Coordinates of C-alpha atoms in Angstrom, one line a residue:
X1 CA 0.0 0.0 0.0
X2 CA 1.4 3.3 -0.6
X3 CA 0.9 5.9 2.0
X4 CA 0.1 9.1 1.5
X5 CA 2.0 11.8 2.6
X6 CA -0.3 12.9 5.5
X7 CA -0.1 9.6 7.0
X8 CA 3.6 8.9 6.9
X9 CA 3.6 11.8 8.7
X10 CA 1.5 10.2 11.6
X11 CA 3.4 7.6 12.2
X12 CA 6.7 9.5 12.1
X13 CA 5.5 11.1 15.2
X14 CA 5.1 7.3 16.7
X15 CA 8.7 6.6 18.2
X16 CA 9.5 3.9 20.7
X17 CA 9.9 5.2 23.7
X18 CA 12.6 3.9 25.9
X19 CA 15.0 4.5 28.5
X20 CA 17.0 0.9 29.2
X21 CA 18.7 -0.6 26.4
X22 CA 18.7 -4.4 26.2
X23 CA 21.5 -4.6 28.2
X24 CA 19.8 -2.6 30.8
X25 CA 21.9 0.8 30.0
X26 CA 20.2 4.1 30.3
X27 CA 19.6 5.3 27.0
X28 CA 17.7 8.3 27.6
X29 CA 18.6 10.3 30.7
X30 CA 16.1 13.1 30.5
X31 CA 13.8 10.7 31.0
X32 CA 14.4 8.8 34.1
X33 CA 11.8 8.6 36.4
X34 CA 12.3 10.1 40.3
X35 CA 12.5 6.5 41.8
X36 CA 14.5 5.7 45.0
X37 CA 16.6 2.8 45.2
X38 CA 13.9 0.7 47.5
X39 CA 11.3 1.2 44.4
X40 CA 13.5 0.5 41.8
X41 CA 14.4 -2.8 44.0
X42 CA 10.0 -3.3 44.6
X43 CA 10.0 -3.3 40.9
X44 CA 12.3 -6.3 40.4
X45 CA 11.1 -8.1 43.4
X46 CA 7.3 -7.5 42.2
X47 CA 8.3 -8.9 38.8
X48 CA 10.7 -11.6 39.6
X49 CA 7.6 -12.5 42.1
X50 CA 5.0 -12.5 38.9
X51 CA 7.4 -14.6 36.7
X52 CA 7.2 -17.2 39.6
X53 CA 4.2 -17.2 40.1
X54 CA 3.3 -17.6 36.7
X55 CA 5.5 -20.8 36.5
X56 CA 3.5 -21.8 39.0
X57 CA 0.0 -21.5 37.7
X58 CA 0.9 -23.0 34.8
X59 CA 2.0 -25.9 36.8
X60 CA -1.2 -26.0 38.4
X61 CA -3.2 -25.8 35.7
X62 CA -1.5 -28.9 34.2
X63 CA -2.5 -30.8 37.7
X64 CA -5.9 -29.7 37.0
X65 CA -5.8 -27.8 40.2
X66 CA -6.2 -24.1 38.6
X67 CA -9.2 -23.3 36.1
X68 CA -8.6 -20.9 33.1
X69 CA -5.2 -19.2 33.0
X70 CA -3.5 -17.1 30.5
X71 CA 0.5 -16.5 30.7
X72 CA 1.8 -13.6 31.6
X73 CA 6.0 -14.3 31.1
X74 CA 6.9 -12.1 29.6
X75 CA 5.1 -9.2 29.9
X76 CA 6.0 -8.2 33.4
X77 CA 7.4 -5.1 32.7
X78 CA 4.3 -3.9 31.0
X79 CA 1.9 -4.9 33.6
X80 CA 4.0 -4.3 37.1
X81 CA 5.9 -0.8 35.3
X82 CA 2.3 0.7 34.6
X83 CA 0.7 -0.4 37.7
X84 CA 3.4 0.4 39.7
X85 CA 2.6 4.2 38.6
X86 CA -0.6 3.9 40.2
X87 CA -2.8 5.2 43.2
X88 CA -4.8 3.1 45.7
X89 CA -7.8 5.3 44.5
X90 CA -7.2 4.6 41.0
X91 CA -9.5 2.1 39.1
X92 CA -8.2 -1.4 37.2
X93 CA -10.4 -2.8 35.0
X94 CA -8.1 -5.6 34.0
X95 CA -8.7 -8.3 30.9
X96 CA -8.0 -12.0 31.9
X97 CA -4.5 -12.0 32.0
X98 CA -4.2 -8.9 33.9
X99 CA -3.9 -10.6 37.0
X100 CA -0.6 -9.7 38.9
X101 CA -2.1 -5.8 38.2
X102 CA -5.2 -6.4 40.5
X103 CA -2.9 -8.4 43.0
X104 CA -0.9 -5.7 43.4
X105 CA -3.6 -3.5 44.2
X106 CA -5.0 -5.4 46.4
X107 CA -6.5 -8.7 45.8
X108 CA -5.3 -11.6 47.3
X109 CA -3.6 -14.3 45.6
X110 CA -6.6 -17.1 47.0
X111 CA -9.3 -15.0 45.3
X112 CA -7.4 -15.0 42.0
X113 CA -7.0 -18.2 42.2
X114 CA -11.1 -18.8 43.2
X115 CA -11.8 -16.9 39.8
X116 CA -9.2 -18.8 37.6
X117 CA -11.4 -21.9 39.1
X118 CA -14.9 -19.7 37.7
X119 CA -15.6 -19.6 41.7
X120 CA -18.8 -16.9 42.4
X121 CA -16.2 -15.5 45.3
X122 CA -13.6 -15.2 42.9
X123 CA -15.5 -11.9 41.7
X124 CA -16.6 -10.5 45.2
X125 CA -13.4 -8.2 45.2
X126 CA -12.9 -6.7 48.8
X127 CA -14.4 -3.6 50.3
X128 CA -12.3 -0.7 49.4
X129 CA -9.7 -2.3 46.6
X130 CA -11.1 0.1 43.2
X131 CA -10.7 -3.2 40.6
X132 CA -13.5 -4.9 38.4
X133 CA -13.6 -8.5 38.1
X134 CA -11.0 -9.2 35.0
X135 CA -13.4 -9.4 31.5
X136 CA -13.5 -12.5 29.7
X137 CA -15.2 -10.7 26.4
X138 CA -12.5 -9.0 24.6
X139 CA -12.4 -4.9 24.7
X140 CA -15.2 -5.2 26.2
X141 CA -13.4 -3.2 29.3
X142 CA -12.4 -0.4 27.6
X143 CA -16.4 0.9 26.8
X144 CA -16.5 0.2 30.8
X145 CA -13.1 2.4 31.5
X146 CA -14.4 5.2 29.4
X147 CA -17.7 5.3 31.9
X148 CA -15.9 4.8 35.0
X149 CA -13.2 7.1 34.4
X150 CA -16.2 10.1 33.2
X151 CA -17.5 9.0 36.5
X152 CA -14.6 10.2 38.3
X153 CA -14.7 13.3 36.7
X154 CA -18.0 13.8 37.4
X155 CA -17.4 13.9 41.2
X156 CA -14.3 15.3 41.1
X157 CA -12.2 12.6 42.8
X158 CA -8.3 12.3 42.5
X159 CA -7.9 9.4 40.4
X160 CA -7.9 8.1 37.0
X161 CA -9.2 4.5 35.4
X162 CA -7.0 2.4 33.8
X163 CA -7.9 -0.7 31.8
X164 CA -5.5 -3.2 30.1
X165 CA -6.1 -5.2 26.6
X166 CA -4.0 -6.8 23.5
X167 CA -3.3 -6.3 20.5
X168 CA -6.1 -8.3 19.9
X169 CA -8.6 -6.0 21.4
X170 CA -7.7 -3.3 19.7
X171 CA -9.3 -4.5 16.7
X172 CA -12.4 -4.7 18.4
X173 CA -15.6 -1.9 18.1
X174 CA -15.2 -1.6 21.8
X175 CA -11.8 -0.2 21.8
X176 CA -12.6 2.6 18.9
X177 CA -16.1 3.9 20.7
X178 CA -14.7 3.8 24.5
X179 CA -11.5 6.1 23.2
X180 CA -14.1 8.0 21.6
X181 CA -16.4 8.5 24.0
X182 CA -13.3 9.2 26.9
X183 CA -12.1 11.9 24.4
X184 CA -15.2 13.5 23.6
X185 CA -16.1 13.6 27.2
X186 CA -12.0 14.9 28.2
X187 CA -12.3 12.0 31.0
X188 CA -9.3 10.9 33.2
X189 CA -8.8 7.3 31.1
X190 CA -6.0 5.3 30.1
X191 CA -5.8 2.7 27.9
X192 CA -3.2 0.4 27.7
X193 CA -2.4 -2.2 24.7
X194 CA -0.5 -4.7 25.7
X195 CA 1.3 -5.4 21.8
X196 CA 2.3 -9.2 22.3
X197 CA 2.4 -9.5 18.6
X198 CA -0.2 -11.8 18.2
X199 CA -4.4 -12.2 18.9
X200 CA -4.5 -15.7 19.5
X201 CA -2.1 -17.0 16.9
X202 CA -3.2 -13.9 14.2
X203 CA 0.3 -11.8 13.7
X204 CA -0.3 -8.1 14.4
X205 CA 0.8 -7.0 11.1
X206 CA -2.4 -8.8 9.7
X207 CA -4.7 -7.2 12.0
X208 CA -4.4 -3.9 11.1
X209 CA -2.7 -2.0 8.3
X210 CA -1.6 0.9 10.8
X211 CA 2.2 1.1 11.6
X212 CA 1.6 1.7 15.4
X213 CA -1.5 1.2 17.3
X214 CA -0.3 4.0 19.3
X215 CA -1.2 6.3 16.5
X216 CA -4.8 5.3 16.2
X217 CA -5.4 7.7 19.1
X218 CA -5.4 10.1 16.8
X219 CA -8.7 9.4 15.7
X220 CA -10.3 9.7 18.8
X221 CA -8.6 13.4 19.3
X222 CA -6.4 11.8 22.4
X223 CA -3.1 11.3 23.6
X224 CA -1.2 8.3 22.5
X225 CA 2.2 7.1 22.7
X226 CA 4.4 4.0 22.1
X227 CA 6.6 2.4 25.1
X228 CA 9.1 -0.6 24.7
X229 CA 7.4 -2.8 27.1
X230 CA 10.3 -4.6 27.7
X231 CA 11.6 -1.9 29.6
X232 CA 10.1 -1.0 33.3
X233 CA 11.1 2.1 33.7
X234 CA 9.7 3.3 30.5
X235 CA 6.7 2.0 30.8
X236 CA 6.3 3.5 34.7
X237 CA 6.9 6.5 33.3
X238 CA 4.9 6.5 30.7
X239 CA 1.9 5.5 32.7
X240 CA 2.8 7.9 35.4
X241 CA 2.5 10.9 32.5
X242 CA -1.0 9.5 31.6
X243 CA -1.9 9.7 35.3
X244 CA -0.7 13.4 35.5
X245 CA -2.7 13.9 32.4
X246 CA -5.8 12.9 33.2
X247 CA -5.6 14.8 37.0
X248 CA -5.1 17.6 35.1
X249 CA -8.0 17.0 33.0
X250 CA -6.0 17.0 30.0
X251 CA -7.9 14.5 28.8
X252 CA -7.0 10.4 28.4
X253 CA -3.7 8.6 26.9
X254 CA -3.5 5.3 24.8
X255 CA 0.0 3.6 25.8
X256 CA 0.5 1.1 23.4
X257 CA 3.6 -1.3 25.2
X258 CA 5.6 -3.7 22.4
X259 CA 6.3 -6.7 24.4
X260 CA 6.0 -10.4 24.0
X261 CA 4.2 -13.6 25.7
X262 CA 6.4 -16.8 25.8
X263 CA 3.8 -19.1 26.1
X264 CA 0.4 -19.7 24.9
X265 CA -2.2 -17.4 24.9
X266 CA -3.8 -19.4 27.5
X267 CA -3.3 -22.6 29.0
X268 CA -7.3 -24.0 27.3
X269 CA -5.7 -26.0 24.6
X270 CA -3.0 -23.0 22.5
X271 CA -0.5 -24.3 20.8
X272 CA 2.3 -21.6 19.9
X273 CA 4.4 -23.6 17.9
X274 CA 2.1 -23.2 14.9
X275 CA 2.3 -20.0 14.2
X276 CA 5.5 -18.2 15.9
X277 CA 8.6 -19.8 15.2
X278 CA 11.9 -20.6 17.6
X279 CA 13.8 -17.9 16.1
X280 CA 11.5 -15.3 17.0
X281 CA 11.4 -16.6 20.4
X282 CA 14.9 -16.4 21.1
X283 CA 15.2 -13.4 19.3
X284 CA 12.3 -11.9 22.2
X285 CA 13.9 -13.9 25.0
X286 CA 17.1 -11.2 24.4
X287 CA 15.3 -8.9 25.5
X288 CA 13.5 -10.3 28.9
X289 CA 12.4 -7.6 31.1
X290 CA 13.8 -9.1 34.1
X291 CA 17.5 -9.7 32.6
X292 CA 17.2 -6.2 31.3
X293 CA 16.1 -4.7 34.6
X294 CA 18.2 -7.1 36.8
X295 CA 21.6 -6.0 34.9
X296 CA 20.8 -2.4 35.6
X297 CA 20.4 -2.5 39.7
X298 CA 23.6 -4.9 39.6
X299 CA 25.6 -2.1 38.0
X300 CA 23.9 -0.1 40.5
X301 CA 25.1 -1.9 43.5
X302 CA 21.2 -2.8 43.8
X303 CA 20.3 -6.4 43.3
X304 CA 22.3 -9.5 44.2
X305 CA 21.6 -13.3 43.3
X306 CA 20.8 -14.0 47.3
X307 CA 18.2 -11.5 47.5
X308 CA 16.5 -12.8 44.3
X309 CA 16.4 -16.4 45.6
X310 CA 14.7 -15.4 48.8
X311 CA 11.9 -13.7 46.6
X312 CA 11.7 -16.8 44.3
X313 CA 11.3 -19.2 47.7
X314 CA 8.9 -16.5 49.0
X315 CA 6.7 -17.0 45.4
X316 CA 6.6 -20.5 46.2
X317 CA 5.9 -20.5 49.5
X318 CA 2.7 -18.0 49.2
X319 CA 1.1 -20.0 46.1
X320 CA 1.3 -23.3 47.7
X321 CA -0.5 -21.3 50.9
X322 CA -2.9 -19.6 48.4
X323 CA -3.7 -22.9 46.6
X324 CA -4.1 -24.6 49.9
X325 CA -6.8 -22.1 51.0
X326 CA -8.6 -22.0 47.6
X327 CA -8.9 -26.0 47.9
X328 CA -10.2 -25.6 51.3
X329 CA -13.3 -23.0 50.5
X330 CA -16.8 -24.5 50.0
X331 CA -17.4 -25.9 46.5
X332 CA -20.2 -23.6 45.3
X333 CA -23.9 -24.7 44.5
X334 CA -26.5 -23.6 42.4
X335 CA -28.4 -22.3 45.2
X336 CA -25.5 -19.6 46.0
X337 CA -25.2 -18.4 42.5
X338 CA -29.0 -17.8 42.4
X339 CA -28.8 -16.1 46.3
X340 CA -26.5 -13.7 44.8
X341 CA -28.4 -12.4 42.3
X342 CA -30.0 -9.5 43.9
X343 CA -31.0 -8.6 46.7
X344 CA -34.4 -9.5 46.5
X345 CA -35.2 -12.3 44.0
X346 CA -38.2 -12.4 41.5
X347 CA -40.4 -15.2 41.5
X348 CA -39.2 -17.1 39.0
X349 CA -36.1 -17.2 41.0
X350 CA -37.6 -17.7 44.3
X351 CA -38.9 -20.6 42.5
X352 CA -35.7 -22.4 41.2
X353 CA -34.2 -21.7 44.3
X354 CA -36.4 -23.8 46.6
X355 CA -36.1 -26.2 43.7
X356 CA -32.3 -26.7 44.2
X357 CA -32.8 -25.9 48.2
X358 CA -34.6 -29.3 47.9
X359 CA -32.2 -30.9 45.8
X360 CA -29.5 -30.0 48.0
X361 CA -30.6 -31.2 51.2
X362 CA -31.2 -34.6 49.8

């Protein structure tokens, strides 16, 4: 296709944004975030912790002791860098594999696990922790973010909402109108792609014919930028820009981070081996977020192989108690699914739950 001149011109303004090299040295100064050394040493041990724990889940899924699960290895930087620019009052409203996001903000490892398993209490997040149970329907959280974050506006609050999809769900309707509807509306929003190169098994280059996905901000009159999300510190900062943004009603910021998943797009049967090949593995693999990241605190005096370990036994140690407490809650019945329906049932409920009442006592 040839481009016209007005569009090369839109993706010229579309640079990678970076700060770490590959082999974790500071390639752009000016833009080093204000982070101490304890944070910069929170943001290995949070992802070195998620890279575990992944390991882990996969594990368990395998045993058949885990439900649905996506892989996040890989993508750490993305998902703790961006969180990790965050507030307490912020709103998540994650996608299925933004899981380590909502732990970190508050929920506990047992009730992620409860909803990997499809468990009604896996969705009961607890009083006070600002995330929304993570969407199975793709995009369909970024309509949501656009309405939560106009809400926050709306009442003046402190915060901004910040939702998390893939490359995948950008080519969905719901990703166009909730940018839209957040621009139109100025809202405190941020929408973060997660580019792991492929929806499924489709490449991102046959998804779209748009250079960037960053760019197609543009459209929607908003902010929009592209972060190497191999690199933490970039993508903190990037986040944390998006946040200043929207507080200063500036209006909402697409962050489109190019990073990479090494394993399937989700443990329910994927096969990546069909349509990514070893080379382009390895040739991701060279630039892992934690290798990058771990090189740089080591030059700083920061990180040592002892402290890691005692994270990586500390990983184990909570998932086994986590898994141990999920296999110890109440298997759920039909009759608690319909008792938390409402408040006050309709008769047609009432009815089918005296029906399994009866059933169940038998």
């Amino acid at each position: 296709m040839e481009k016209t001149k007005e569009l090369q011109q839109v993706e010229d303004q579309f640079q990678t944004f970076q700060i770490l090299d590959e082999e974790g040295k500071v390639v752009n100064e000016d833009a080093m975030p204000d982070l101490s050394d304890e944070q910069l040493k929170e943001l290995m041990t949070r992802m070195v912790y998620t890279r575990i724990w992944d390991q882990r889940a996969i594990s368990l899924n395998r045993q058949g002791r885990l439900g649905f699960y996506a892989p996040v290895a890989g993508q750490e930087a993305s998902m703790i860098g961006s969180h990790f620019a965050l507030e307490k009052q912020d709103w998540i409203l994650p996608g299925y594999r933004d899981i380590p996001q909502i732990h970190y903000h508050g929920v506990p490892l047992k009730q992620a696990f409860l909803w990997s398993r499809g468990h009604f209490a896996g969705g009961q997040m607890p009083e006070g922790v600002r995330v929304m149970m993570p969407q199975i329907i793709i995009g369909a959280q970024i309509v949501q973010t656009a309405g939560v974050a106009m809400g926050l506006k709306k009442n003046k609050e402190d915060a901004v909402a910040i939702t998390y999809t893939g490359d995948g769900g950008a080519s969905q309707g719901d990703f166009y109108e909730g940018m839209n509807f957040a621009g139109a509306f100025n809202s405190p929003a941020i929408f973060v792609v997660q580019n792991n190169r492929f929806a499924i098994s489709v490449p991102v280059e046959k998804q779209s014919a748009a250079k960037t996905i960053a760019q197609k901000a543009v459209a929607a009159g908003i902010h929009g930028v592209q972060v190497d999300g191999m690199d933490v510190l970039a993508v903190y900062a990037a986040t944390q820009e998006a946040r200043k943004r929207g507080l200063e009603d500036n209006g909402p910021t697409l962050i489109e981070t190019l990073t990479y998943r090494y394993g399937p797009h989700t443990m329910a049967g994927d096969d990546p081996t069909r349509y990514r090949t070893s080379e382009e593995d390895s040739e991701w693999e060279k630039k892992d977020p934690l290798v990058r990241f771990r090189k740089f605190l080591e030059e700083k005096n920061l990180w040592t192989e002892e402290e890691e370990e005692k994270i990586v036994e500390q990983a184990k140690e909570d998932i086994k108690k986590a898994i141990k407490e999920t296999d110890n809650e109440p298997k759920q019945k039909v009759t608690d699914l319909i008792k938390i329906m409402g408040e006050e049932l309709p008769s047609n409920l009432q009815e089918q739950l005296e029906h399994y009442e009866a059933k169940e006592s038998k």
